Structure formats: C-alpha cells, structure tokens
C-alpha cells in the first residue's frame, strides 16, 4: 500500500540513499554497492532480494509488501549495508 511504500522510501532516504519516484508497487534504491554481493549478504540473513537491473547495477528493487514484511526487510537491508 501507499503507507508501506512511503515508510520504505523514508527509511532509505534517511539512511542517505536515493530513491526514484515510483507509481508502481516497488522502489528502486541506489545502495551504492554491487547488487550481487549485497544480494548474497541478504540471503544469508533470510531475505531474498531481486536481481540487478543493468545498467542500474547498484540499485535495489524493493517490492512493497505488508508492514510486517517491510519492517523485516528494512532490518535486514540496514544490517547488510552497515
């Protein structure tokens, strides 16, 4: 929903990452690192993230889920980016 997407966008921006404006059910977040390595780190923590979207190889596609799913994703993503 709009609330979950807004929360995710605010979290990404407050952590210093940029997000593209989105009218879809996902956000593209520039995590400023290679997606393949980041994806592997997240998977070790139980969260599967999508594939790279060349030429946006440093962008994470965040699909909007339930508020509980978004909180879990934010927790894991923050840990992987730390």
mmCIF file of C-alpha atoms in Angstrom:
data_model
loop_
_atom_site.group_PDB
_atom_site.id
_atom_site.type_symbol
_atom_site.label_atom_id
_atom_site.label_comp_id
_atom_site.label_asym_id
_atom_site.label_seq_id
_atom_site.Cartn_x
_atom_site.Cartn_y
_atom_site.Cartn_z
ATOM 1 C CA UNK A 1 0.000 0.000 0.000
ATOM 2 C CA UNK A 2 0.975 3.630 -0.107
ATOM 3 C CA UNK A 3 1.831 3.606 3.606
ATOM 4 C CA UNK A 4 4.326 0.751 3.277
ATOM 5 C CA UNK A 5 5.935 2.329 0.201
ATOM 6 C CA UNK A 6 6.171 5.700 1.929
ATOM 7 C CA UNK A 7 7.760 4.111 5.007
ATOM 8 C CA UNK A 8 10.323 2.283 2.890
ATOM 9 C CA UNK A 9 11.177 5.390 0.903
ATOM 10 C CA UNK A 10 11.621 7.450 4.088
ATOM 11 C CA UNK A 11 13.868 4.792 5.625
ATOM 12 C CA UNK A 12 16.051 4.654 2.501
ATOM 13 C CA UNK A 13 16.340 8.439 2.285
ATOM 14 C CA UNK A 14 17.057 8.852 6.000
ATOM 15 C CA UNK A 15 19.911 6.350 5.603
ATOM 16 C CA UNK A 16 21.410 8.520 2.851
ATOM 17 C CA UNK A 17 20.213 6.560 -0.174
ATOM 18 C CA UNK A 18 18.322 7.965 -3.109
ATOM 19 C CA UNK A 19 15.111 6.507 -4.442
ATOM 20 C CA UNK A 20 13.478 7.082 -7.773
ATOM 21 C CA UNK A 21 9.911 8.374 -7.709
ATOM 22 C CA UNK A 22 7.601 5.430 -8.228
ATOM 23 C CA UNK A 23 3.974 4.957 -9.171
ATOM 24 C CA UNK A 24 4.381 1.169 -9.050
ATOM 25 C CA UNK A 25 4.405 -1.374 -6.218
ATOM 26 C CA UNK A 26 8.178 -1.156 -5.858
ATOM 27 C CA UNK A 27 11.008 1.315 -5.269
ATOM 28 C CA UNK A 28 14.422 1.490 -6.903
ATOM 29 C CA UNK A 29 17.000 2.411 -4.246
ATOM 30 C CA UNK A 30 20.601 3.268 -5.114
ATOM 31 C CA UNK A 31 22.505 1.331 -2.441
ATOM 32 C CA UNK A 32 25.865 2.456 -3.871
ATOM 33 C CA UNK A 33 27.308 -1.052 -3.980
ATOM 34 C CA UNK A 34 27.253 -4.079 -6.233
ATOM 35 C CA UNK A 35 23.889 -5.822 -6.147
ATOM 36 C CA UNK A 36 25.274 -9.356 -6.495
ATOM 37 C CA UNK A 37 27.315 -9.188 -3.282
ATOM 38 C CA UNK A 38 24.539 -7.351 -1.458
ATOM 39 C CA UNK A 39 22.001 -9.964 -2.548
ATOM 40 C CA UNK A 40 24.205 -12.752 -1.192
ATOM 41 C CA UNK A 41 24.540 -10.949 2.171
ATOM 42 C CA UNK A 42 20.758 -10.525 2.461
ATOM 43 C CA UNK A 43 20.085 -14.139 1.519
ATOM 44 C CA UNK A 44 22.340 -15.302 4.384
ATOM 45 C CA UNK A 45 20.003 -13.346 6.695
ATOM 46 C CA UNK A 46 16.848 -14.886 5.271
ATOM 47 C CA UNK A 47 15.713 -12.130 2.904
ATOM 48 C CA UNK A 48 15.751 -12.691 -0.819
ATOM 49 C CA UNK A 49 16.312 -9.598 -2.946
ATOM 50 C CA UNK A 50 15.911 -9.293 -6.671
ATOM 51 C CA UNK A 51 18.418 -9.436 -9.442
ATOM 52 C CA UNK A 52 20.425 -6.484 -10.766
ATOM 53 C CA UNK A 53 18.724 -4.326 -13.390
ATOM 54 C CA UNK A 54 21.525 -3.276 -15.769
ATOM 55 C CA UNK A 55 22.637 -0.605 -16.156
ATOM 56 C CA UNK A 56 21.367 0.061 -12.613
ATOM 57 C CA UNK A 57 23.814 -2.402 -11.054
ATOM 58 C CA UNK A 58 23.870 -0.539 -7.731
ATOM 59 C CA UNK A 59 20.088 -0.258 -7.418
ATOM 60 C CA UNK A 60 17.943 -2.463 -5.218
ATOM 61 C CA UNK A 61 14.362 -3.085 -6.346
ATOM 62 C CA UNK A 62 12.236 -3.126 -3.209
ATOM 63 C CA UNK A 63 8.800 -4.630 -3.725
ATOM 64 C CA UNK A 64 6.208 -3.298 -1.340
ATOM 65 C CA UNK A 65 4.744 -5.923 0.976
ATOM 66 C CA UNK A 66 2.857 -5.887 4.232
ATOM 67 C CA UNK A 67 4.027 -3.585 7.007
ATOM 68 C CA UNK A 68 5.489 -6.590 8.882
ATOM 69 C CA UNK A 69 7.375 -7.702 5.748
ATOM 70 C CA UNK A 70 8.656 -4.185 5.142
ATOM 71 C CA UNK A 71 9.914 -3.851 8.736
ATOM 72 C CA UNK A 72 11.781 -7.175 8.414
ATOM 73 C CA UNK A 73 13.230 -6.164 5.049
ATOM 74 C CA UNK A 74 14.383 -2.795 6.400
ATOM 75 C CA UNK A 75 16.045 -4.526 9.364
ATOM 76 C CA UNK A 76 17.974 -6.944 7.123
ATOM 77 C CA UNK A 77 18.842 -4.343 4.492
ATOM 78 C CA UNK A 78 20.186 -1.941 7.123
ATOM 79 C CA UNK A 79 22.326 -4.752 8.566
ATOM 80 C CA UNK A 80 23.669 -5.730 5.146
ATOM 81 C CA UNK A 81 24.527 -2.120 4.336
ATOM 82 C CA UNK A 82 26.255 -1.440 7.670
#
